[in-house]
Coordinates of C-alpha atoms in Angstrom, one line a residue:
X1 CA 57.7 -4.5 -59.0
X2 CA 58.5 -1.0 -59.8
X3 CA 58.4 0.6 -63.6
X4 CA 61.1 2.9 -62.8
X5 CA 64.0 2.8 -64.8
X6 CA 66.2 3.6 -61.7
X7 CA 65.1 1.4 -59.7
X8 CA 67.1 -1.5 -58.4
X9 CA 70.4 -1.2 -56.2
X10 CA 71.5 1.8 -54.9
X11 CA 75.0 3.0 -55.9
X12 CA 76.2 3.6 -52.1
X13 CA 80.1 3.2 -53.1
X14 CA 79.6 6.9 -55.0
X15 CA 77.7 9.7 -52.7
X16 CA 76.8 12.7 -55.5
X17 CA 75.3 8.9 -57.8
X18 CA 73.2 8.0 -54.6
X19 CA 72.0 10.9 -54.5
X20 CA 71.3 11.7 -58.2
X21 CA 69.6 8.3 -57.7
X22 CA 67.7 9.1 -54.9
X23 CA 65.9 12.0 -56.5
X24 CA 64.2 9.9 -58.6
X25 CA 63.9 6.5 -57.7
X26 CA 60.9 5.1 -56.6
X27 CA 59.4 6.2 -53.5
X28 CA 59.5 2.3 -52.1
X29 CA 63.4 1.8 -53.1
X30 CA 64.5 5.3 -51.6
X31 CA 62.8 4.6 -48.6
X32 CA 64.6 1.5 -47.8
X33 CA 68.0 3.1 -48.8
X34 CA 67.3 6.1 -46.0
X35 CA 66.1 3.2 -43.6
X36 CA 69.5 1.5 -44.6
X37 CA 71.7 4.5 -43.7
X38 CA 73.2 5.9 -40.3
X39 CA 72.3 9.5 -39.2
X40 CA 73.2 12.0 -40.0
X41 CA 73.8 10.5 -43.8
X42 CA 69.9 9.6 -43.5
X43 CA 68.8 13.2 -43.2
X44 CA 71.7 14.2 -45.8
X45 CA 69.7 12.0 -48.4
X46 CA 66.2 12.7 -47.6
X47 CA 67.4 16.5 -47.7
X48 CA 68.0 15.6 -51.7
X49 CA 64.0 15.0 -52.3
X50 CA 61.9 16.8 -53.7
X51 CA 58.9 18.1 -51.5
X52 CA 56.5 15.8 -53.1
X53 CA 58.5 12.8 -53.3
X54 CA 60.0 13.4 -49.7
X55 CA 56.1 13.0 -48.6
X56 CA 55.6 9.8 -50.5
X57 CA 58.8 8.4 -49.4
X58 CA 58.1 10.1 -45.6
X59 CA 55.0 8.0 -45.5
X60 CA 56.9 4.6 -46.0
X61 CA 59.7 4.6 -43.7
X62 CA 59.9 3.0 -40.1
X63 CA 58.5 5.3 -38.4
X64 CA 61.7 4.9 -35.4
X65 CA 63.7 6.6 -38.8
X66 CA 60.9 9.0 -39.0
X67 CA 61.0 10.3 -35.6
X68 CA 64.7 11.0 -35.9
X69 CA 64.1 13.1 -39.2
X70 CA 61.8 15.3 -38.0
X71 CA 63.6 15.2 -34.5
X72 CA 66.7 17.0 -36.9
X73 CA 65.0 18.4 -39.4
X74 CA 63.4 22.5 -39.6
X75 CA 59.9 22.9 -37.5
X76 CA 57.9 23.9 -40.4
X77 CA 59.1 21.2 -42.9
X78 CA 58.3 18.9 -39.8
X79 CA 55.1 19.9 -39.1
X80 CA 54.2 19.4 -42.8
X81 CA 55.6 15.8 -42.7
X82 CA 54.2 15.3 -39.3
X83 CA 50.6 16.5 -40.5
X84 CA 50.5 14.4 -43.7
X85 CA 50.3 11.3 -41.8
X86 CA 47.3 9.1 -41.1
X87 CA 46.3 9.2 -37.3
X88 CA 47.6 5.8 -36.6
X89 CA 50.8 6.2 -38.1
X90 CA 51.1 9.7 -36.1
X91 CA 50.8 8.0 -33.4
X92 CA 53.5 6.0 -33.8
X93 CA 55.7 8.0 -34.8
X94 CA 54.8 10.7 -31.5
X95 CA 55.7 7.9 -29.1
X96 CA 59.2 7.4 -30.8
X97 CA 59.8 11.1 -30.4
X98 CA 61.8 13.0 -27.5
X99 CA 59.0 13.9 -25.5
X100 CA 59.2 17.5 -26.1
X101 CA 59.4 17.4 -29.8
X102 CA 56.4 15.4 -29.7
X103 CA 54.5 17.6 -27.7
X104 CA 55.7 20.6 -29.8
X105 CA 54.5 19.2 -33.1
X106 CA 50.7 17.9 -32.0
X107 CA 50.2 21.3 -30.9
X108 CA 50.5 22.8 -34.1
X109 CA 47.7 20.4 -35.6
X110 CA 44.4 21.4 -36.6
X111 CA 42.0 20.4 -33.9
X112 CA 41.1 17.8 -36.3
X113 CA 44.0 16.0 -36.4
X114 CA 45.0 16.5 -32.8
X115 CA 42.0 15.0 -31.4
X116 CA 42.2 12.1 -33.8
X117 CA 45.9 11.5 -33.2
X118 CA 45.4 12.2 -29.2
X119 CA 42.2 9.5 -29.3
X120 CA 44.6 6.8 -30.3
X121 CA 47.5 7.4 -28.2
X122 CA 44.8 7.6 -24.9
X123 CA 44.8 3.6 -25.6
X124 CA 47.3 0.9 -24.1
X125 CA 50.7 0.1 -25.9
X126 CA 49.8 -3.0 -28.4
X127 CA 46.1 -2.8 -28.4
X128 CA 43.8 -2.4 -31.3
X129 CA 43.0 0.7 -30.2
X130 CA 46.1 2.3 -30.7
X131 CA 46.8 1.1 -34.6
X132 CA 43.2 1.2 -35.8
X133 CA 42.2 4.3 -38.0
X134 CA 39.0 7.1 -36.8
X135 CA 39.0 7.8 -40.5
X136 CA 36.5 5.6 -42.2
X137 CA 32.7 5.5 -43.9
X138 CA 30.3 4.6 -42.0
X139 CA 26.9 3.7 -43.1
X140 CA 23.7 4.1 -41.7
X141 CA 21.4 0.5 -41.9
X142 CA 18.2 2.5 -43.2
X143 CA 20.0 4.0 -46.4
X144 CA 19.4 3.0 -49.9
X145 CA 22.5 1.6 -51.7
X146 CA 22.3 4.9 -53.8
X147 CA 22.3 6.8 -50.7
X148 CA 25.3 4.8 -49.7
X149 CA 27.5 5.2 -52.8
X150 CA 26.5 8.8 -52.3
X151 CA 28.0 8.8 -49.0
X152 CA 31.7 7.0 -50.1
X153 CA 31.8 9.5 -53.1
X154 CA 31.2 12.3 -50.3
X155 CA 33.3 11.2 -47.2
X156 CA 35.4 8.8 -48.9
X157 CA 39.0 11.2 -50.1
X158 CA 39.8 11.4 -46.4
X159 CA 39.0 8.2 -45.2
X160 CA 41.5 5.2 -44.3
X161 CA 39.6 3.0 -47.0
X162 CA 36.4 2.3 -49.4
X163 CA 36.8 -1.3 -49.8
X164 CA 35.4 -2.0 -45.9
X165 CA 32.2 0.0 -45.1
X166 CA 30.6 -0.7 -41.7
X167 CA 27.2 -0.4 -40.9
X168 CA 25.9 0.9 -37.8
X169 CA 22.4 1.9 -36.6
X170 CA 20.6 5.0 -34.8
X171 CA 22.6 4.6 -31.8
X172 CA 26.2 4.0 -33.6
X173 CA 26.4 0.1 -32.8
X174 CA 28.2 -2.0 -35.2
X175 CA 25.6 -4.3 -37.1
X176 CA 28.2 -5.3 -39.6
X177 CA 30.0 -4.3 -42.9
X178 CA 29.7 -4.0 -46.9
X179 CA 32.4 -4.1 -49.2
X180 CA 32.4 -1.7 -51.9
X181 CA 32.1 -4.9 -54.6
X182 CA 28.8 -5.9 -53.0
X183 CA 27.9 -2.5 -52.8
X184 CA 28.8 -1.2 -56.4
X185 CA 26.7 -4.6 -57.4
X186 CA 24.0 -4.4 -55.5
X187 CA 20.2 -2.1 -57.0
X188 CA 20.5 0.8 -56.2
X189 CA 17.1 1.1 -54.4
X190 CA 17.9 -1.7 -52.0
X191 CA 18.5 -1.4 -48.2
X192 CA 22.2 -1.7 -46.9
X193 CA 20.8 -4.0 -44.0
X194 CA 19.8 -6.3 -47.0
X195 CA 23.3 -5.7 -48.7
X196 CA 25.6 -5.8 -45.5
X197 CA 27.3 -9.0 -43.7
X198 CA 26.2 -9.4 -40.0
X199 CA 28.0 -12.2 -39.6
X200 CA 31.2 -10.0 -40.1
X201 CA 33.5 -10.1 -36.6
X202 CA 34.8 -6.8 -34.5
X203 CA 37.6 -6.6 -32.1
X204 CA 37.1 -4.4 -28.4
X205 CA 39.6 -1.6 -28.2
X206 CA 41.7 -3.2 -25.6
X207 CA 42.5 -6.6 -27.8
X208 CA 45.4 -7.1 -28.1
X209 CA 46.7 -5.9 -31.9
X210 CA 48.7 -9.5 -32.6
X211 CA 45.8 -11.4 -31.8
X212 CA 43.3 -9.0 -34.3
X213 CA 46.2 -8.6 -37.0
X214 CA 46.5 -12.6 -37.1
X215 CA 42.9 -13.2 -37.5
X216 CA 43.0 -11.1 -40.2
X217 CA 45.5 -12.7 -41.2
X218 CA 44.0 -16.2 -41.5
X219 CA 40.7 -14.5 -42.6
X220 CA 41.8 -12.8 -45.7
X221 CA 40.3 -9.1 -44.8
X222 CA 41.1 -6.4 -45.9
X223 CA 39.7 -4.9 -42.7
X224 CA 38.0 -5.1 -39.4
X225 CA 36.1 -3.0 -36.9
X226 CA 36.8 -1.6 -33.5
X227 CA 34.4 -1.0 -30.8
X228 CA 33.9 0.2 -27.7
X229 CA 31.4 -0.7 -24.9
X230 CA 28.1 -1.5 -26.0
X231 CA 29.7 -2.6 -29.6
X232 CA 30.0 1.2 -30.2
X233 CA 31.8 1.4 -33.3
X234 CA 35.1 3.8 -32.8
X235 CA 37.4 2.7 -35.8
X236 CA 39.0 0.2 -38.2
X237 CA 41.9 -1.3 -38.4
X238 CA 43.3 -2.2 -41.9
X239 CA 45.3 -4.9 -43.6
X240 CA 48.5 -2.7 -43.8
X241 CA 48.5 -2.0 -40.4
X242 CA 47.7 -5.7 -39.0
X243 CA 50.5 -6.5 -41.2
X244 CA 53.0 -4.1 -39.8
X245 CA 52.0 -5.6 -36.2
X246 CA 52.7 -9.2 -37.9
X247 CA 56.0 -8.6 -39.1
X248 CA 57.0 -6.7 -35.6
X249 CA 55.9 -9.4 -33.7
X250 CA 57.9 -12.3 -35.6
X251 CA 61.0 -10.0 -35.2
X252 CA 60.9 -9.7 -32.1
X253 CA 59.8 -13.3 -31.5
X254 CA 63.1 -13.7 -33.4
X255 CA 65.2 -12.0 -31.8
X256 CA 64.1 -13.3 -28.2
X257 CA 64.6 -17.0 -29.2
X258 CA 67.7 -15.9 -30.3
X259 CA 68.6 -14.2 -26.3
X260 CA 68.4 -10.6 -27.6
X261 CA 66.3 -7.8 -26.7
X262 CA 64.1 -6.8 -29.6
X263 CA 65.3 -3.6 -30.8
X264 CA 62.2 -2.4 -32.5
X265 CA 63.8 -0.4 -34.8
X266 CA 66.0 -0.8 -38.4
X267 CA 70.2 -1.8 -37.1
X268 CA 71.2 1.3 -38.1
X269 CA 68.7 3.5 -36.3
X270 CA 70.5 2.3 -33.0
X271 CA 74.1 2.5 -31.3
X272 CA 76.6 0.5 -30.6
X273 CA 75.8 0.9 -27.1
X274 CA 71.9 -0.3 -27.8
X275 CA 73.3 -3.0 -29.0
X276 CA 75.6 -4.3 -26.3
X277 CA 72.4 -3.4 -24.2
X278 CA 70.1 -5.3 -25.8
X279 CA 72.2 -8.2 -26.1
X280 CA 74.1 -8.4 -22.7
X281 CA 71.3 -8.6 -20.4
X282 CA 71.0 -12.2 -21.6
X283 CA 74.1 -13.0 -21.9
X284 CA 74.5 -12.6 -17.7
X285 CA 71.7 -14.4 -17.2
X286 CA 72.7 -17.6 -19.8
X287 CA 76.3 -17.5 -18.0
X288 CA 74.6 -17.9 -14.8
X289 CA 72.4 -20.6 -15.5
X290 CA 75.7 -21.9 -17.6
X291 CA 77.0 -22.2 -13.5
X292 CA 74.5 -25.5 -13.6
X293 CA 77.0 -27.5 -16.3
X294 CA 79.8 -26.3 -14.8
X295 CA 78.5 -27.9 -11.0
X296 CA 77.9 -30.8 -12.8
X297 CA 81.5 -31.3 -14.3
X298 CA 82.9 -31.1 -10.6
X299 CA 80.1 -33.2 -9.3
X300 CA 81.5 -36.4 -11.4
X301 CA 85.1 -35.0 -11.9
X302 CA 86.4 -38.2 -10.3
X303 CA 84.3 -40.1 -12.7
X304 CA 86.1 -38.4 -15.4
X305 CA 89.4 -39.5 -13.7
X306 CA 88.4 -43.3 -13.7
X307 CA 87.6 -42.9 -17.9
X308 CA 88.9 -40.1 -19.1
X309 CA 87.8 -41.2 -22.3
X310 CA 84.4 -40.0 -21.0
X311 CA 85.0 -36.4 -21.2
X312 CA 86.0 -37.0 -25.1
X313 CA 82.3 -37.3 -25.9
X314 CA 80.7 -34.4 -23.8
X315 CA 81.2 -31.9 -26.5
X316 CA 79.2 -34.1 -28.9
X317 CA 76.4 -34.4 -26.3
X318 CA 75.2 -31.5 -25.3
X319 CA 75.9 -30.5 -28.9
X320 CA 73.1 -32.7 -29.9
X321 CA 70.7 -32.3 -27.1
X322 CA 71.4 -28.6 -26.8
X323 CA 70.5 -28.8 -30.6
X324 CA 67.4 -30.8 -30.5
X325 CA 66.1 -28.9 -28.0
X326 CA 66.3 -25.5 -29.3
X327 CA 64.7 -27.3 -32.5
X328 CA 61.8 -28.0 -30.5
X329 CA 61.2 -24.6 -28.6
X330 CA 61.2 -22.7 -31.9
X331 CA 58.8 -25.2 -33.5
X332 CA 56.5 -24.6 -30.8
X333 CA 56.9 -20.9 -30.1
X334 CA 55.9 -20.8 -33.9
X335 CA 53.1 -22.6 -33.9
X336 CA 51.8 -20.5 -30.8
X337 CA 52.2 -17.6 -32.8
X338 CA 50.4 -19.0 -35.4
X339 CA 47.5 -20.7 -33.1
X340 CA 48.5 -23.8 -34.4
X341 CA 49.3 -25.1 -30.8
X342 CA 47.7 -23.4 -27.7
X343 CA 48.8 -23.8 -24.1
X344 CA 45.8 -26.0 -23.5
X345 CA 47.5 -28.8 -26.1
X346 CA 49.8 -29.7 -23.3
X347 CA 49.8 -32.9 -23.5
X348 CA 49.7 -33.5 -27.4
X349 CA 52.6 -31.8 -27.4
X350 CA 54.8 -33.5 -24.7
X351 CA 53.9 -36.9 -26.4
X352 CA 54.3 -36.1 -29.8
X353 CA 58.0 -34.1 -29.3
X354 CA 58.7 -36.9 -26.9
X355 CA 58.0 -39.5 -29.7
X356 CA 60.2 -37.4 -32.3
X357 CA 62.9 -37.0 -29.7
X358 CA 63.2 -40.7 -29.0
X359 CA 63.3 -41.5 -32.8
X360 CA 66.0 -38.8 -33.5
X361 CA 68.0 -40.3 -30.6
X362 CA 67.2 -44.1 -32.2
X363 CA 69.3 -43.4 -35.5
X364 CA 72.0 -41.0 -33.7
X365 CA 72.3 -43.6 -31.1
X366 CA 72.5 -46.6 -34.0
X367 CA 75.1 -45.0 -35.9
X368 CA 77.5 -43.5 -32.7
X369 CA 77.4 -47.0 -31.6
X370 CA 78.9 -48.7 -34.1
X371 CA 81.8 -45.7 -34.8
X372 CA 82.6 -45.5 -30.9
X373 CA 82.8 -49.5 -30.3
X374 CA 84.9 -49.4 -33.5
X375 CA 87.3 -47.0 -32.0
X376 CA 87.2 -47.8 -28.1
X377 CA 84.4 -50.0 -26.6
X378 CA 81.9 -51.5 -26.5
X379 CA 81.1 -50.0 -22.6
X380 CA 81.9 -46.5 -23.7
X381 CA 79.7 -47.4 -26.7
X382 CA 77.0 -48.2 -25.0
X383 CA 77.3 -45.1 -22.7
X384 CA 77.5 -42.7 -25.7
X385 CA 74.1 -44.6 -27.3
X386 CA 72.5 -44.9 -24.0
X387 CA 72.8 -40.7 -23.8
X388 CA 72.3 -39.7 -26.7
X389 CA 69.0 -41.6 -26.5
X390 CA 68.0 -40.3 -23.3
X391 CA 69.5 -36.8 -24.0
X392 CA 67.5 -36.4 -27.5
X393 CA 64.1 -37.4 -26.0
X394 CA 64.5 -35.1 -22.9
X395 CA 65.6 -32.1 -24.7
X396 CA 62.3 -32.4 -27.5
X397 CA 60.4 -32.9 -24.3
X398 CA 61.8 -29.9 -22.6
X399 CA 62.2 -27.7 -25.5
X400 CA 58.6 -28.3 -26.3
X401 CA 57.3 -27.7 -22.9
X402 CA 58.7 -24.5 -21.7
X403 CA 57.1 -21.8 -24.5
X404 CA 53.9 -23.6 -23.0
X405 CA 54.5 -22.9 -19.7
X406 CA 55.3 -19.2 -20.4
X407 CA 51.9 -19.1 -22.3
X408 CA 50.0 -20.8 -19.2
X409 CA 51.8 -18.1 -16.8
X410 CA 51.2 -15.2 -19.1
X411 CA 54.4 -14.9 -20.0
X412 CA 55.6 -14.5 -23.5
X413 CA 56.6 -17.7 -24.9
X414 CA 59.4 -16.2 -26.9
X415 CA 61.6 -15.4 -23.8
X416 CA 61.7 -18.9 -23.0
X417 CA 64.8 -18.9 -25.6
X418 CA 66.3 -21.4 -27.4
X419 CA 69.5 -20.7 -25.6
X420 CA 68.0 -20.8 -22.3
X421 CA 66.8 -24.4 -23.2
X422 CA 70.1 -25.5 -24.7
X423 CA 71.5 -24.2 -20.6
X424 CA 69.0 -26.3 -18.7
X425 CA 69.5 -28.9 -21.5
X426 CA 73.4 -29.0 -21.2
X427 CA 73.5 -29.7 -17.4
X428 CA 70.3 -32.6 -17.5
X429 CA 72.5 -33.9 -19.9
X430 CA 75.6 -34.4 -18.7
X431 CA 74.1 -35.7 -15.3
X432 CA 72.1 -38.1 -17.2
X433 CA 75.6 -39.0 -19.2
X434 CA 77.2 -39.8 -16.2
X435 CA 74.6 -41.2 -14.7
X436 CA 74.5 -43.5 -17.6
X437 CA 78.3 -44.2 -17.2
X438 CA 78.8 -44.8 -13.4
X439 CA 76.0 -47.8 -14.1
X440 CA 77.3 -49.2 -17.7
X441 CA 81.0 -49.4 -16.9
X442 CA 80.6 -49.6 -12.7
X443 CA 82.9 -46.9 -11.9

């Protein structure tokens, strides 16, 4: 929690407060205010900074907002901001920018930085290549622990972190890593082989960055290494960053089980028109697959003639199952994420959702019995308990099952969306309710 006395909420209803405000907030609340606003009040307010606190609040903001500051800002004050990042954030922030701009600004680096920022940004999109850090201590195997604490005090001010040291030997292969506790503990004539951890894991360049940033995750580390062929050691990747893949990830895991195109940026960093696009798309495609209820509805529309009380009840159905069904995908595209279920757990998972589905539809199908026999029949009653039954069971099942076929296929499990399921749900239930009522009442 911050100490400053200005912290807390922003006073947006009065401009010349906000920005009184701004100027000396702390760096963490000023940042999320600028992320909050629309361009070109963003740049207004971040033009109200100081140039030291405009660096530490720089560093913090997403880096989509970033790119559009330094896409409006002055070349020189850009290239200052632009320069002051950490390779893996520059990165980032170069593929959000207008191609030219970007090109413009990694230029003017020091070959230093230009090479280090151009190393990451040769590897594939979502890799943990492109998010780990070239900036790091690396220790030899055959040094002292003197020689080694000699080495962090020396190369340590322009590396990522201190707290992860991995050790490589003559040939730069990864043998495993120290942490600057052991290390600080440890005699000072003793070998760093003796003091390191070779049990500690690595991740290949190409992995893919969720599945390194939830293993750190569920490991508790602060950091891991990166290697190339031959367990070449080529960087690190650090908690801060595996949790900035983290959080990406369940928003846009969020946003797809909800049929919307991940944005991957703050809401008012985008148009109204990135909006409509990114929420359209699917909307087509669920108003097609909608076309499957609708044949079903014409299918049995002489059925409805016979009992018109029938059609009474279909809201409430494929309320429920489109309901329980949605439940169930976004249970299980959540534990996916998580590793909690994998695509191999087929099975398990089709008989245990089946099990919850058929006990859901037990007590929904208990109590809609006795209100619809009190207030019709005992045939329509029965029809109504038979569905919802049936229609609670199949939609867990379905639910369930389709985030673990996208998995098997290689396809992300999020797409399979829980309005997509509550579609294919709708029209298997309302043939099953039919179904259900052409046998129960013989029409």
């Amino acid at each position: 929690m911050s100490n400053n006395s200005n912290s807390g909420q922003a006073p947006t209803n009065d401009p010349d407060k906000l920005r009184r405000w701004l100027a000396s907030a702390d760096p963490v609340d000023a940042a999320a205010e600028i992320d909050h606003a629309a361009m070109p009040q963003r740049a207004d307010l971040f033009d109200q900074l100081g140039d030291e606190q405009a660096a530490r609040v720089f560093g913090i903001l997403e880096p989509a907002v970033q790119a559009q500051l330094l896409d409006a800002m002055n070349s020189g004050q850009a290239m200052t901001l632009f320069g002051a990042l950490s390779p893996d954030d520059r990165a980032r922030v170069a593929e959000a920018l207008p191609t030219d701009t970007a090109g413009n600004l990694l230029g003017q680096l020091s070959q230093d930085k230009r090479t280090s920022t151009a190393l990451l940004l040769e590897y594939p999109r979502e890799t943990a290549g492109r998010i780990m850090s070239p900036h790091f201590v690396m220790l030899r195997a055959d040094m002292t622990v003197a020689e080694a604490l000699s080495t962090v005090r020396r190369d340590g001010q322009d590396a990522e972190t201190i707290y992860y040291l991995p050790m490589v030997d003559g040939d730069m292969r990864f043998q495993g890593a120290v942490s600057l506790q052991d290390l600080v503990m440890a005699e000072p004539g003793d070998r760093i082989s003796d003091v390191c951890d070779p049990e500690t894991g690595s991740f290949p360049v190409d992995a893919d960055q969720e599945v390194v940033a939830r293993y750190m995750e569920d490991a508790d580390l602060l950091a891991i290494a990166v290697v190339e062929e031959g367990d070449r050691l080529v960087g690190i990747i650090t908690v801060d960053d595996a949790m900035d893949v983290v959080r990406l990830e369940e928003a846009e895991d969020m946003a797809r089980s909800s049929a919307v195109t991940p944005l991957g940026q703050p809401y008012f960093s985008v148009s109204a028109l990135q909006l409509v696009r990114s929420r359209v798309v699917w909307l087509s495609l669920l108003a097609v697959a909608a076309v499957l209820t609708v044949n079903v509805l014409a299918a049995f529309e002489s059925t409805l003639e016979r009992a018109v009380t029938l059609g009474l009840f279909i809201p409430l159905l494929i309320g429920i199952g489109g309901n329980t069904g949605a439940q169930s995908a976004t249970t299980i595209v959540r534990a996916l994420a998580m590793d909690d279920v994998r695509a191999g757990d087929f099975l398990r998972v089709a008989a245990r959702e089946s099990a919850v589905g058929l006990q859901m539809g037990a007590v929904l199908a208990a109590v809609a019995y006795l209100i619809v026999w009190a207030a019709f029949s005992s045939g329509i009653a029965a029809v109504v308990a038979s569905t919802l039954l049936a229609i609670c069971t199949l939609a867990a099942l379905v639910g369930s099952l389709m985030p673990l076929l996208a998995r098997a296929v290689g396809v992300d499990p999020a797409v399979i969306s829980a309005p997509l399921v509550t579609t294919i749900v709708d029209a298997s239930g309302l043939l099953i309710y039919f179904l259900i009522a052409i046998a129960v009442l013989g029409l």
